Amino acid sequence: MTDTAKDPIQAAPTLFESIGGADAVEAVVDIFYGRVLADPELSGYFEGRDMERLKRHQRLFVGQALGSKAPYPGRTMQRAHEGLAITSEAFDRVVGHLAAALKEAGLDDATIGTIAQTLLPLKPDIVTA
């Protein structure tokens, strides 16, 4: 009998793999930033920012949060967001846009909930105002 926890061929796919891997994460990040940048409550946070760089980091971060093996070489959430005066309301709007982007990309509500639960503990590191 094979122990699936020790047999990588039989192991259950990660959430990253089950949603479609890097291509799916890239699509979600593109949808997400389209929504965030169109939101007048949030767009100011991104003025003057290198959006391609942000998208690259976001793809790596989201991928790692979902179980990708690719390393996330970015700064901590606290360091990356310090000095931006992000409010609790802005954080919640961003999470809402991410959920909507995931839904638009075809993910089911249970998967979206799992992803949200992964990200919500980061709120104290991101909200500074």
Coordinates of N, CA, C and O in Angstrom, one line a residue, residues 42-111:
L42 N -8.6 53.5 -4.3 CA -7.3 52.8 -4.2 C -6.2 53.3 -5.1 O -5.1 53.1 -4.9
S43 N -6.6 53.8 -6.3 CA -5.7 54.1 -7.3 C -4.5 55.0 -6.9 O -3.4 54.9 -7.3
G44 N -4.8 55.9 -5.9 CA -3.7 56.8 -5.4 C -2.6 56.1 -4.8 O -1.4 56.6 -4.8
Y45 N -2.8 54.9 -4.2 CA -1.7 54.2 -3.6 C -0.7 53.7 -4.6 O 0.4 53.3 -4.3
F46 N -1.1 53.7 -5.9 CA -0.2 53.1 -6.9 C 0.4 54.2 -7.9 O 1.1 53.8 -8.8
E47 N 0.1 55.4 -7.6 CA 0.6 56.5 -8.5 C 2.1 56.5 -8.4 O 2.7 56.4 -7.3
G48 N 2.7 56.5 -9.6 CA 4.2 56.6 -9.7 C 4.9 55.3 -9.4 O 6.1 55.2 -9.3
R49 N 4.2 54.2 -9.3 CA 4.7 52.9 -9.0 C 5.0 52.1 -10.3 O 4.3 52.3 -11.3
D50 N 6.0 51.3 -10.3 CA 6.4 50.4 -11.4 C 5.4 49.2 -11.4 O 5.6 48.3 -10.6
M51 N 4.3 49.3 -12.1 CA 3.3 48.3 -12.1 C 3.7 46.9 -12.6 O 3.3 45.9 -12.0
E52 N 4.6 46.9 -13.5 CA 5.1 45.6 -14.0 C 5.9 44.9 -12.9 O 5.8 43.7 -12.6
R53 N 6.7 45.7 -12.1 CA 7.4 45.1 -11.0 C 6.4 44.6 -9.9 O 6.6 43.6 -9.4
L54 N 5.4 45.5 -9.6 CA 4.5 45.1 -8.6 C 3.7 43.8 -9.0 O 3.5 42.9 -8.2
K55 N 3.3 43.7 -10.3 CA 2.6 42.5 -10.7 C 3.5 41.3 -10.6 O 3.1 40.2 -10.2
R56 N 4.8 41.4 -11.0 CA 5.8 40.3 -10.8 C 5.8 39.8 -9.4 O 5.7 38.6 -9.1
H57 N 6.0 40.8 -8.5 CA 6.1 40.4 -7.1 C 4.7 39.8 -6.6 O 4.7 38.8 -5.8
Q58 N 3.6 40.4 -7.0 CA 2.3 39.9 -6.6 C 2.1 38.4 -7.1 O 1.6 37.6 -6.4
R59 N 2.5 38.2 -8.3 CA 2.4 36.8 -8.9 C 3.2 35.8 -8.0 O 2.7 34.7 -7.7
L60 N 4.4 36.2 -7.7 CA 5.2 35.3 -6.8 C 4.6 35.1 -5.4 O 4.6 34.0 -4.9
F61 N 4.2 36.2 -4.9 CA 3.6 36.2 -3.5 C 2.3 35.3 -3.5 O 2.2 34.5 -2.7
V62 N 1.4 35.6 -4.4 CA 0.1 34.8 -4.4 C 0.5 33.4 -4.7 O -0.1 32.5 -4.1
G63 N 1.4 33.1 -5.7 CA 1.7 31.7 -6.0 C 2.3 31.0 -4.8 O 1.9 29.9 -4.5
Q64 N 3.2 31.7 -4.0 CA 3.7 31.0 -2.8 C 2.6 30.8 -1.8 O 2.6 29.8 -1.1
A65 N 1.7 31.8 -1.6 CA 0.7 31.6 -0.6 C -0.2 30.4 -1.0 O -0.9 29.8 -0.1
L66 N -0.3 30.1 -2.3 CA -1.1 29.0 -2.7 C -0.4 27.7 -2.8 O -1.0 26.7 -3.2
G67 N 0.9 27.7 -2.5 CA 1.7 26.4 -2.5 C 2.7 26.3 -3.7 O 3.2 25.2 -3.8
S68 N 2.9 27.3 -4.4 CA 4.0 27.2 -5.4 C 5.3 27.0 -4.8 O 5.6 27.5 -3.7
K69 N 6.2 26.3 -5.5 CA 7.6 26.1 -5.0 C 8.5 27.3 -5.4 O 9.6 27.3 -4.9
A70 N 8.0 28.2 -6.2 CA 8.9 29.3 -6.6 C 9.1 30.2 -5.4 O 8.1 30.5 -4.7
P71 N 10.3 30.6 -5.1 CA 10.5 31.5 -3.9 C 10.0 32.9 -4.1 O 9.9 33.4 -5.2
Y72 N 9.6 33.5 -3.0 CA 9.2 34.9 -3.0 C 10.4 35.7 -2.5 O 10.6 35.7 -1.2
P73 N 11.1 36.4 -3.3 CA 12.3 37.1 -2.9 C 12.0 38.6 -2.4 O 12.9 39.3 -2.1
G74 N 10.7 38.9 -2.3 CA 10.3 40.3 -1.9 C 10.5 40.6 -0.4 O 10.9 39.7 0.4
R75 N 10.3 41.8 -0.1 CA 10.4 42.3 1.3 C 9.2 41.7 2.1 O 8.2 41.2 1.5
T76 N 9.3 41.8 3.4 CA 8.1 41.4 4.2 C 7.0 42.3 3.9 O 7.1 43.4 3.4
M77 N 5.8 41.9 4.2 CA 4.6 42.7 4.0 C 4.7 44.0 4.7 O 4.3 45.1 4.2
Q78 N 5.2 44.0 5.9 CA 5.3 45.2 6.7 C 6.3 46.2 6.0 O 6.0 47.4 5.9
R79 N 7.4 45.7 5.6 CA 8.4 46.6 4.9 C 7.9 47.1 3.6 O 8.1 48.3 3.3
A80 N 7.2 46.3 2.9 CA 6.7 46.7 1.5 C 5.6 47.7 1.6 O 5.5 48.5 0.7
H81 N 4.9 47.8 2.7 CA 3.8 48.7 2.8 C 4.0 49.9 3.8 O 3.1 50.7 4.0
E82 N 5.2 49.9 4.5 CA 5.4 51.0 5.4 C 5.4 52.3 4.7 O 5.9 52.4 3.6
G83 N 4.9 53.3 5.4 CA 4.9 54.6 4.8 C 3.8 54.9 3.9 O 3.6 56.0 3.3
L84 N 2.9 53.9 3.6 CA 1.9 54.1 2.6 C 0.5 54.5 3.2 O -0.4 54.9 2.5
A85 N 0.5 54.5 4.5 CA -0.7 54.9 5.3 C -2.0 54.2 4.8 O -3.0 54.8 4.5
I86 N -1.9 52.9 4.7 CA -3.0 52.1 4.2 C -4.0 51.9 5.3 O -3.6 51.5 6.5
T87 N -5.2 52.2 5.0 CA -6.3 52.1 6.0 C -6.9 50.7 6.0 O -6.7 49.9 5.1
S88 N -7.6 50.4 7.1 CA -8.3 49.1 7.2 C -9.4 49.0 6.0 O -9.5 48.0 5.4
E89 N -10.0 50.1 5.7 CA -11.0 50.2 4.7 C -10.3 49.9 3.3 O -10.9 49.1 2.5
A90 N -9.2 50.4 3.1 CA -8.5 50.2 1.8 C -8.1 48.7 1.7 O -8.2 48.1 0.7
F91 N -7.6 48.2 2.8 CA -7.2 46.8 2.8 C -8.4 45.9 2.5 O -8.3 45.0 1.6
D92 N -9.5 46.2 3.1 CA -10.7 45.4 2.8 C -11.2 45.5 1.4 O -11.6 44.6 0.8
R93 N -11.0 46.7 0.8 CA -11.4 46.9 -0.6 C -10.5 46.1 -1.5 O -10.9 45.5 -2.5
V94 N -9.2 46.1 -1.2 CA -8.2 45.3 -2.0 C -8.6 43.8 -1.9 O -8.6 43.1 -2.9
V95 N -8.9 43.3 -0.7 CA -9.3 41.9 -0.6 C -10.6 41.6 -1.4 O -10.7 40.6 -2.0
G96 N -11.5 42.6 -1.4 CA -12.7 42.4 -2.2 C -12.4 42.3 -3.6 O -13.0 41.5 -4.4
H97 N -11.5 43.2 -4.1 CA -11.1 43.1 -5.5 C -10.4 41.8 -5.9 O -10.6 41.3 -7.0
L98 N -9.6 41.3 -4.9 CA -9.0 40.0 -5.2 C -10.0 38.9 -5.3 O -9.9 38.1 -6.2
A99 N -10.9 38.9 -4.4 CA -12.0 37.9 -4.4 C -12.8 38.0 -5.7 O -13.1 37.0 -6.4
A100 N -13.1 39.2 -6.2 CA -13.8 39.4 -7.4 C -12.9 38.9 -8.6 O -13.5 38.3 -9.6
A101 N -11.6 39.2 -8.6 CA -10.7 38.7 -9.7 C -10.7 37.2 -9.7 O -10.7 36.6 -10.8
L102 N -10.6 36.6 -8.5 CA -10.6 35.1 -8.5 C -11.9 34.5 -9.0 O -11.9 33.5 -9.7
K103 N -13.0 35.2 -8.7 CA -14.3 34.7 -9.1 C -14.4 34.9 -10.7 O -14.8 34.0 -11.4
E104 N -13.9 36.0 -11.2 CA -13.9 36.3 -12.6 C -13.1 35.2 -13.3 O -13.3 34.9 -14.5
A105 N -12.0 34.8 -12.7 CA -11.1 33.8 -13.3 C -11.7 32.4 -13.2 O -11.1 31.4 -13.7
G106 N -12.8 32.2 -12.5 CA -13.5 31.0 -12.5 C -13.3 30.1 -11.3 O -13.8 29.0 -11.3
L107 N -12.7 30.7 -10.2 CA -12.6 29.9 -9.0 C -13.9 29.8 -8.2 O -14.7 30.8 -8.3
D108 N -14.1 28.7 -7.5 CA -15.3 28.6 -6.8 C -15.2 29.3 -5.4 O -14.1 29.6 -5.0
D109 N -16.3 29.5 -4.8 CA -16.4 30.2 -3.5 C -15.5 29.6 -2.4 O -14.9 30.3 -1.6
A110 N -15.5 28.3 -2.3 CA -14.7 27.6 -1.3 C -13.2 27.9 -1.5 O -12.5 28.2 -0.5
T111 N -12.7 27.9 -2.7 CA -11.3 28.1 -3.0 C -11.0 29.6 -2.7 O -10.0 29.9 -2.1

